[in-house]
Amino acid sequence: MTETLYALAVASPRPVVPSEVHVLTTQRGYPRVVATLLGPDGALARLRAEYRLPPDSLRCTPAHVHVLAGPDGRPLDDIRTAEESRAAGEGIAALVRRLAADDGVRLHCSLAGGRKTMSVLLATALQLHGRPGDRLYHVLVSEPFEQIPEFLYPPRRPTRYRWAGRMVDARRARVELVEVPFVPLGAAARLLGYSHLALERIAAELEAEARGRLVPEPLALDPARHRARVGDRSIALPPQEAALYAFYATLRARCRAQACQGGGRCPSCHPTDDEIHDRRPELAALYGAAQPRGEGNRVAALLWAAKHDARELEEFRAWLQQTRSRLNRRLRDVLGAGPRGRHYLVAAMGNETAEGRRRRGLGLSPRFVRVEG
């Protein structure tokens, strides 16, 4: 604890001087915490005086030392069973939740010290109750000082300890604070009404919420009825857009590339416009399935054109670009322009600037794409 506070308040390029210090410990650790840290001669008072920290900083009284309770409500002597670990987790979470309820407070939590399970539980509690401004740290101390029980922080005055038959000066100790990244979900837990639940229940409920939102809705295409369905939303498409969408969706649904199964992209399911030109019979067949009676045959003639000259190619490229643009506009209108809706658009695979080399296709995993018929 003292090493973490030293690193935060003294050694950091951007010092953070905590106003209060809360300690989570067991019944066995309580006497040592009180004797070592607290009081006018304790380590916190010496650290504050030695480095001229504000006199009202690092406040820590016996009331700030929290002894974790076991499953029976009695103080925990140690954490030795799964039931005791769960009880300790609830005690840790209760303190983090109470402190995080004050918008004027920012939490700086240290994983150092205690049982490893306490560190993991503290990190979980901060993730499920913390806010964006809160921080999580681990502290690293150079050898041999992390092995010397009497060492608390690098002092300003010469302080020597005997270690392995030699004397070492504590001023040479290196203390480094490592910030541990975490995703603060406290706001989500409170918004959804889960913050009062037990730690395991909050984690389970938020996981269920995330799965429901992060797992994409399946895309089903029916070219004959010129209609697409995303989840429970039905999207009516004009015949040309329906045929082109079915073409891209068929390529994606049939792709077996391992990267694409996870939502990646590959050239086989992301053709260039010129490659689509070479596969016009497939596109024409889909257009024939989507074309209602009475529609003119201009598009069909373009798709079945026998010529392969530059003019015909330019006409096909222009039709393809216009149809794709109308298709994406229609999809955005129904699905929105946010991150979830983008998976269903026909989008570029890379950053190629030359139009003829640009590859396009669906970002939705092939597992969620189905083309009827």
Coordinates of C-alpha atoms in Angstrom, one line a residue:
M1 CA 0.0 0.0 0.0
T2 CA 2.7 2.5 0.9
E3 CA 4.6 1.6 -2.3
T4 CA 1.5 2.3 -4.3
L5 CA 0.8 5.6 -2.5
Y6 CA 4.4 6.7 -3.0
A7 CA 4.3 5.9 -6.7
L8 CA 1.0 7.8 -7.1
A9 CA 1.8 10.9 -5.0
V10 CA 5.5 11.2 -5.3
A11 CA 7.1 9.3 -8.2
S12 CA 4.4 9.8 -10.8
P13 CA 5.0 12.5 -13.6
R14 CA 1.4 13.5 -12.8
P15 CA 1.1 13.1 -9.1
V16 CA -2.2 12.0 -7.6
V17 CA -2.4 12.6 -3.8
P18 CA -5.4 10.6 -2.4
S19 CA -7.4 12.4 0.2
E20 CA -8.5 9.1 1.8
V21 CA -7.0 5.6 2.0
H22 CA -9.2 2.6 2.4
V23 CA -7.7 -0.8 3.2
L24 CA -9.4 -4.2 2.6
T25 CA -8.0 -6.9 4.7
T26 CA -8.7 -10.0 6.8
Q27 CA -9.0 -10.4 10.6
R28 CA -5.4 -11.7 10.6
G29 CA -4.1 -8.6 8.7
Y30 CA -6.0 -6.0 10.7
P31 CA -3.6 -5.6 13.6
R32 CA -0.6 -5.3 11.3
V33 CA -2.3 -2.7 9.1
V34 CA -3.2 -0.6 12.1
A35 CA 0.2 -0.9 13.8
T36 CA 2.2 -0.2 10.7
L37 CA 0.2 2.4 8.8
L38 CA -2.0 4.4 11.2
G39 CA -1.4 7.0 13.9
P40 CA 1.0 9.9 14.2
D41 CA 4.0 7.6 13.9
G42 CA 2.6 5.3 11.2
A43 CA 3.9 4.9 7.7
L44 CA 1.3 7.1 6.2
A45 CA 2.1 10.0 8.5
R46 CA 5.8 9.6 7.8
L47 CA 5.3 9.4 4.0
R48 CA 3.2 12.6 4.2
A49 CA 5.7 14.5 6.3
E50 CA 8.8 13.2 4.5
Y51 CA 7.6 14.3 1.1
R52 CA 5.7 17.3 2.2
L53 CA 2.3 16.1 1.0
P54 CA -0.8 18.1 2.0
P55 CA -1.5 17.7 5.7
D56 CA -5.1 16.6 5.0
S57 CA -4.1 13.9 2.5
L58 CA -3.9 10.2 3.0
R59 CA -6.5 10.2 5.8
C60 CA -6.8 6.7 7.2
T61 CA -8.3 5.8 10.6
P62 CA -9.3 2.4 12.0
A63 CA -12.7 3.0 10.4
H64 CA -11.0 3.1 7.0
V65 CA -9.7 -0.4 7.5
H66 CA -12.4 -2.9 6.4
V67 CA -12.2 -6.4 7.6
L68 CA -13.9 -8.8 5.2
A69 CA -16.7 -11.0 6.5
G70 CA -17.2 -14.7 5.8
P71 CA -20.3 -16.5 4.7
D72 CA -21.5 -16.6 8.3
G73 CA -21.0 -12.9 8.7
R74 CA -18.1 -13.3 11.1
P75 CA -14.7 -11.6 10.2
L76 CA -12.6 -13.7 7.8
D77 CA -9.3 -14.9 9.2
D78 CA -8.2 -16.0 5.7
I79 CA -9.7 -16.9 2.3
R80 CA -9.5 -20.7 2.0
T81 CA -12.7 -21.9 0.4
A82 CA -15.0 -21.0 -2.5
E83 CA -17.7 -19.8 -0.1
E84 CA -15.2 -17.5 1.7
S85 CA -14.0 -16.2 -1.7
R86 CA -17.6 -15.3 -2.8
A87 CA -18.2 -13.6 0.6
A88 CA -15.0 -11.6 0.3
G89 CA -16.0 -10.6 -3.2
E90 CA -19.3 -9.2 -2.0
G91 CA -17.5 -7.3 0.8
I92 CA -15.1 -5.8 -1.7
A93 CA -17.9 -5.0 -4.2
A94 CA -19.9 -3.3 -1.4
L95 CA -17.1 -0.9 -0.6
V96 CA -16.4 -0.1 -4.2
R97 CA -20.1 0.4 -4.9
R98 CA -20.5 2.8 -1.9
L99 CA -17.4 4.9 -2.8
A100 CA -18.3 5.0 -6.5
A101 CA -21.8 6.3 -5.7
D102 CA -20.3 9.7 -5.0
D103 CA -19.8 11.5 -8.3
G104 CA -17.2 13.8 -6.6
V105 CA -14.9 10.8 -5.8
R106 CA -12.5 9.2 -8.1
L107 CA -11.2 5.7 -7.1
H108 CA -7.5 4.7 -7.5
C109 CA -7.4 1.0 -6.7
S110 CA -4.3 -1.0 -6.1
L111 CA -4.1 -4.8 -6.8
A112 CA -0.9 -5.2 -4.8
G113 CA -0.9 -7.1 -1.6
G114 CA -3.3 -9.6 -0.1
R115 CA -4.3 -12.9 -1.6
K116 CA -4.4 -13.1 -5.4
T117 CA -8.1 -13.8 -5.3
M118 CA -8.6 -10.5 -3.5
S119 CA -6.8 -8.7 -6.3
V120 CA -9.0 -10.4 -8.9
L121 CA -12.2 -9.7 -7.0
L122 CA -11.2 -6.0 -6.6
A123 CA -10.6 -5.7 -10.4
T124 CA -14.0 -7.3 -11.0
A125 CA -15.7 -5.1 -8.5
L126 CA -14.2 -2.0 -10.1
Q127 CA -15.1 -3.1 -13.6
L128 CA -18.8 -3.7 -12.6
H129 CA -19.2 -0.6 -10.4
G130 CA -16.5 1.8 -11.6
R131 CA -16.8 4.9 -13.8
P132 CA -14.6 6.2 -16.6
G133 CA -12.5 8.4 -14.3
D134 CA -11.6 5.5 -11.9
R135 CA -8.2 3.8 -12.2
L136 CA -6.7 0.4 -11.4
Y137 CA -3.0 -0.2 -10.7
H138 CA -0.4 -2.7 -9.8
V139 CA 2.9 -1.7 -8.3
L140 CA 6.4 -3.2 -9.1
V141 CA 9.3 -2.9 -6.7
S142 CA 12.9 -3.7 -7.7
E143 CA 14.9 -6.5 -6.0
P144 CA 15.6 -7.1 -3.3
F145 CA 13.3 -4.6 -1.7
E146 CA 10.1 -6.3 -2.5
Q147 CA 11.4 -9.2 -0.3
I148 CA 12.3 -7.0 2.7
P149 CA 9.2 -6.8 5.1
E150 CA 10.5 -3.6 6.7
F151 CA 10.7 -1.7 3.4
L152 CA 7.7 0.5 2.8
Y153 CA 8.7 3.1 0.3
P154 CA 12.0 4.8 -1.0
P155 CA 12.9 7.3 1.8
R156 CA 14.6 10.6 1.3
R157 CA 17.2 9.9 4.0
P158 CA 19.7 7.0 4.0
T159 CA 18.0 3.9 5.3
R160 CA 19.8 0.6 5.2
Y161 CA 18.5 -3.0 5.5
R162 CA 20.5 -6.2 5.7
W163 CA 19.7 -8.6 2.9
A164 CA 21.6 -11.8 2.0
G165 CA 24.6 -10.9 4.1
R166 CA 25.0 -7.3 2.8
M167 CA 23.6 -3.9 3.5
V168 CA 21.3 -2.3 0.9
D169 CA 20.2 1.4 0.8
A170 CA 16.4 1.8 0.5
R171 CA 16.9 5.0 -1.5
R172 CA 18.0 2.9 -4.5
A173 CA 14.7 1.1 -4.7
R174 CA 12.8 1.5 -7.9
V175 CA 9.0 1.7 -7.5
E176 CA 6.9 1.6 -10.7
L177 CA 3.2 2.0 -11.0
V178 CA 1.5 0.1 -13.8
E179 CA -2.0 1.2 -14.8
V180 CA -4.2 -1.8 -15.6
P181 CA -6.8 -1.2 -18.3
F182 CA -10.3 -2.2 -17.6
V183 CA -13.8 -1.6 -19.0
P184 CA -15.9 0.5 -16.6
L185 CA -19.4 -0.9 -16.6
G186 CA -20.8 0.8 -13.6
A187 CA -23.0 3.2 -15.5
A188 CA -24.5 0.3 -17.5
A189 CA -25.1 -1.8 -14.4
R190 CA -26.9 1.2 -12.7
L191 CA -28.9 2.1 -15.9
L192 CA -30.1 -1.5 -16.2
G193 CA -30.9 -1.8 -12.5
Y194 CA -28.3 -4.5 -11.7
S195 CA -25.9 -2.6 -9.5
H196 CA -27.6 -3.9 -6.3
L197 CA -27.2 -7.5 -7.2
A198 CA -24.4 -9.9 -6.1
L199 CA -21.2 -9.7 -8.0
E200 CA -21.7 -12.9 -9.9
R201 CA -25.3 -11.9 -10.8
I202 CA -24.2 -8.5 -12.2
A203 CA -21.5 -10.2 -14.3
A204 CA -24.0 -12.8 -15.6
E205 CA -26.7 -10.2 -16.4
L206 CA -24.3 -7.8 -18.2
E207 CA -22.9 -10.8 -20.2
A208 CA -26.4 -11.7 -21.2
E209 CA -27.1 -8.1 -22.2
A210 CA -23.8 -7.9 -24.2
R211 CA -24.5 -11.2 -26.0
G212 CA -27.9 -10.0 -27.0
R213 CA -26.5 -6.8 -28.4
L214 CA -23.2 -7.9 -29.8
V215 CA -24.3 -11.1 -31.6
P216 CA -25.5 -9.9 -35.0
E217 CA -29.0 -10.6 -36.2
P218 CA -29.1 -13.0 -39.2
L219 CA -29.6 -11.7 -42.7
A220 CA -32.0 -13.7 -45.0
L221 CA -32.5 -12.8 -48.6
D222 CA -35.4 -13.9 -50.9
P223 CA -34.5 -12.6 -54.4
A224 CA -37.7 -13.9 -56.0
R225 CA -39.7 -11.7 -53.6
H226 CA -37.1 -8.9 -53.8
R227 CA -37.0 -8.8 -50.0
A228 CA -34.4 -8.9 -47.3
R229 CA -34.9 -9.7 -43.6
V230 CA -32.6 -8.7 -40.7
G231 CA -33.9 -10.2 -37.5
D232 CA -37.6 -9.4 -37.4
R233 CA -37.3 -6.4 -39.8
S234 CA -38.4 -6.9 -43.4
I235 CA -36.8 -4.7 -46.1
A236 CA -38.5 -4.4 -49.5
L237 CA -35.9 -3.8 -52.3
P238 CA -36.4 -2.9 -56.0
P239 CA -35.5 -5.8 -58.3
Q240 CA -32.0 -4.5 -59.3
E241 CA -31.0 -3.8 -55.7
A242 CA -32.4 -7.2 -54.6
A243 CA -30.4 -9.0 -57.3
L244 CA -27.2 -7.3 -56.5
Y245 CA -27.6 -7.7 -52.7
A246 CA -28.3 -11.4 -53.3
F247 CA -25.2 -11.7 -55.4
Y248 CA -23.0 -10.3 -52.7
A249 CA -24.8 -12.3 -50.0
T250 CA -24.4 -15.5 -51.9
L251 CA -20.7 -15.0 -52.2
R252 CA -20.5 -14.3 -48.5
A253 CA -22.7 -17.2 -47.4
R254 CA -20.6 -19.6 -49.4
C255 CA -17.2 -18.3 -48.2
R256 CA -15.3 -20.8 -46.0
A257 CA -12.3 -18.7 -45.2
Q258 CA -11.6 -19.0 -41.5
A259 CA -11.0 -15.2 -41.1
C260 CA -14.4 -14.5 -42.6
Q261 CA -16.2 -16.8 -40.2
G262 CA -15.2 -14.4 -37.5
G263 CA -16.3 -11.3 -39.4
G264 CA -13.2 -10.7 -41.4
R265 CA -13.0 -10.1 -45.2
C266 CA -11.3 -11.9 -48.0
P267 CA -11.0 -11.5 -51.8
S268 CA -13.1 -14.5 -52.6
C269 CA -16.3 -13.0 -51.1
H270 CA -15.3 -9.4 -51.9
P271 CA -15.1 -9.1 -55.7
T272 CA -14.1 -6.0 -57.7
D273 CA -16.6 -4.5 -60.1
D274 CA -14.6 -5.9 -63.0
E275 CA -14.8 -9.4 -61.5
I276 CA -18.6 -9.0 -61.1
H277 CA -18.6 -8.1 -64.8
D278 CA -17.0 -11.4 -65.6
R279 CA -19.8 -13.2 -63.6
R280 CA -22.7 -11.4 -65.1
P281 CA -24.7 -14.6 -65.9
E282 CA -25.0 -15.3 -62.1
L283 CA -26.2 -11.7 -61.5
A284 CA -28.5 -11.9 -64.5
A285 CA -30.1 -15.2 -63.1
L286 CA -30.7 -13.5 -59.7
Y287 CA -32.2 -10.4 -61.5
G288 CA -34.4 -12.7 -63.5
A289 CA -35.7 -14.2 -60.3
A290 CA -36.4 -10.8 -58.8
Q291 CA -37.8 -9.1 -61.9
P292 CA -41.6 -8.6 -61.8
R293 CA -43.6 -8.9 -65.0
G294 CA -43.9 -6.0 -67.2
E295 CA -40.5 -4.4 -66.4
G296 CA -38.4 -3.3 -69.3
N297 CA -35.4 -5.4 -70.3
R298 CA -32.8 -2.7 -70.3
V299 CA -31.0 -4.1 -67.2
A300 CA -31.3 -7.6 -68.5
A301 CA -29.9 -6.6 -71.8
L302 CA -27.0 -5.0 -70.0
L303 CA -26.3 -8.1 -68.0
W304 CA -26.5 -10.4 -71.0
A305 CA -24.6 -8.1 -73.4
A306 CA -22.5 -10.1 -75.8
K307 CA -20.0 -7.2 -76.4
H308 CA -17.0 -6.8 -74.2
D309 CA -15.7 -3.5 -75.4
A310 CA -14.7 -0.5 -73.3
R311 CA -18.1 1.3 -73.7
E312 CA -20.0 -1.7 -72.5
L313 CA -17.7 -2.2 -69.5
E314 CA -18.1 1.5 -68.5
E315 CA -21.9 1.2 -68.8
F316 CA -21.9 -1.9 -66.6
R317 CA -19.6 -0.2 -64.0
A318 CA -21.9 2.9 -63.9
W319 CA -25.0 0.7 -63.4
L320 CA -23.3 -1.3 -60.7
Q321 CA -22.1 1.7 -58.8
Q322 CA -25.5 3.4 -58.9
T323 CA -27.4 0.3 -57.9
R324 CA -25.0 -0.4 -55.0
S325 CA -25.3 3.2 -53.8
R326 CA -29.2 3.0 -53.9
L327 CA -29.0 -0.4 -52.1
N328 CA -26.8 1.0 -49.3
R329 CA -29.0 4.0 -48.8
R330 CA -32.0 1.8 -48.4
L331 CA -30.3 -0.4 -45.9
R332 CA -29.1 2.6 -43.9
D333 CA -32.7 4.0 -43.9
V334 CA -34.0 0.8 -42.3
L335 CA -31.0 -0.4 -40.2
G336 CA -29.4 2.9 -39.2
A337 CA -25.9 4.1 -39.9
G338 CA -24.4 2.9 -36.6
P339 CA -21.8 0.2 -36.1
R340 CA -24.4 -2.6 -36.0
G341 CA -25.9 -1.5 -39.3
R342 CA -22.6 -1.3 -41.1
H343 CA -22.2 -5.1 -41.1
Y344 CA -25.1 -5.4 -43.6
L345 CA -23.9 -2.8 -46.1
V346 CA -21.9 -3.6 -49.2
A347 CA -18.7 -2.0 -48.1
A348 CA -15.1 -1.7 -49.3
M349 CA -12.6 -4.4 -48.0
G350 CA -9.5 -2.2 -48.0
N351 CA -8.2 1.3 -48.9
E352 CA -7.5 0.8 -52.6
T353 CA -8.2 4.1 -54.3
A354 CA -8.4 2.7 -57.9
E355 CA -12.1 2.0 -58.5
G356 CA -11.4 -1.0 -60.7
R357 CA -9.3 -2.7 -57.9
R358 CA -11.6 -1.9 -54.9
R359 CA -13.1 -5.0 -53.4
R360 CA -16.5 -4.9 -51.8
G361 CA -18.8 -7.2 -49.9
L362 CA -20.6 -7.9 -46.7
G363 CA -18.9 -7.6 -43.3
L364 CA -21.4 -9.9 -41.6
S365 CA -20.0 -13.4 -40.8
P366 CA -21.1 -16.1 -43.4
R367 CA -22.7 -17.9 -40.5
F368 CA -25.4 -15.3 -40.3
V369 CA -26.1 -15.0 -44.0
R370 CA -28.8 -17.0 -45.9
V371 CA -30.0 -16.7 -49.5
E372 CA -33.3 -18.5 -50.2
G373 CA -33.6 -20.4 -53.5

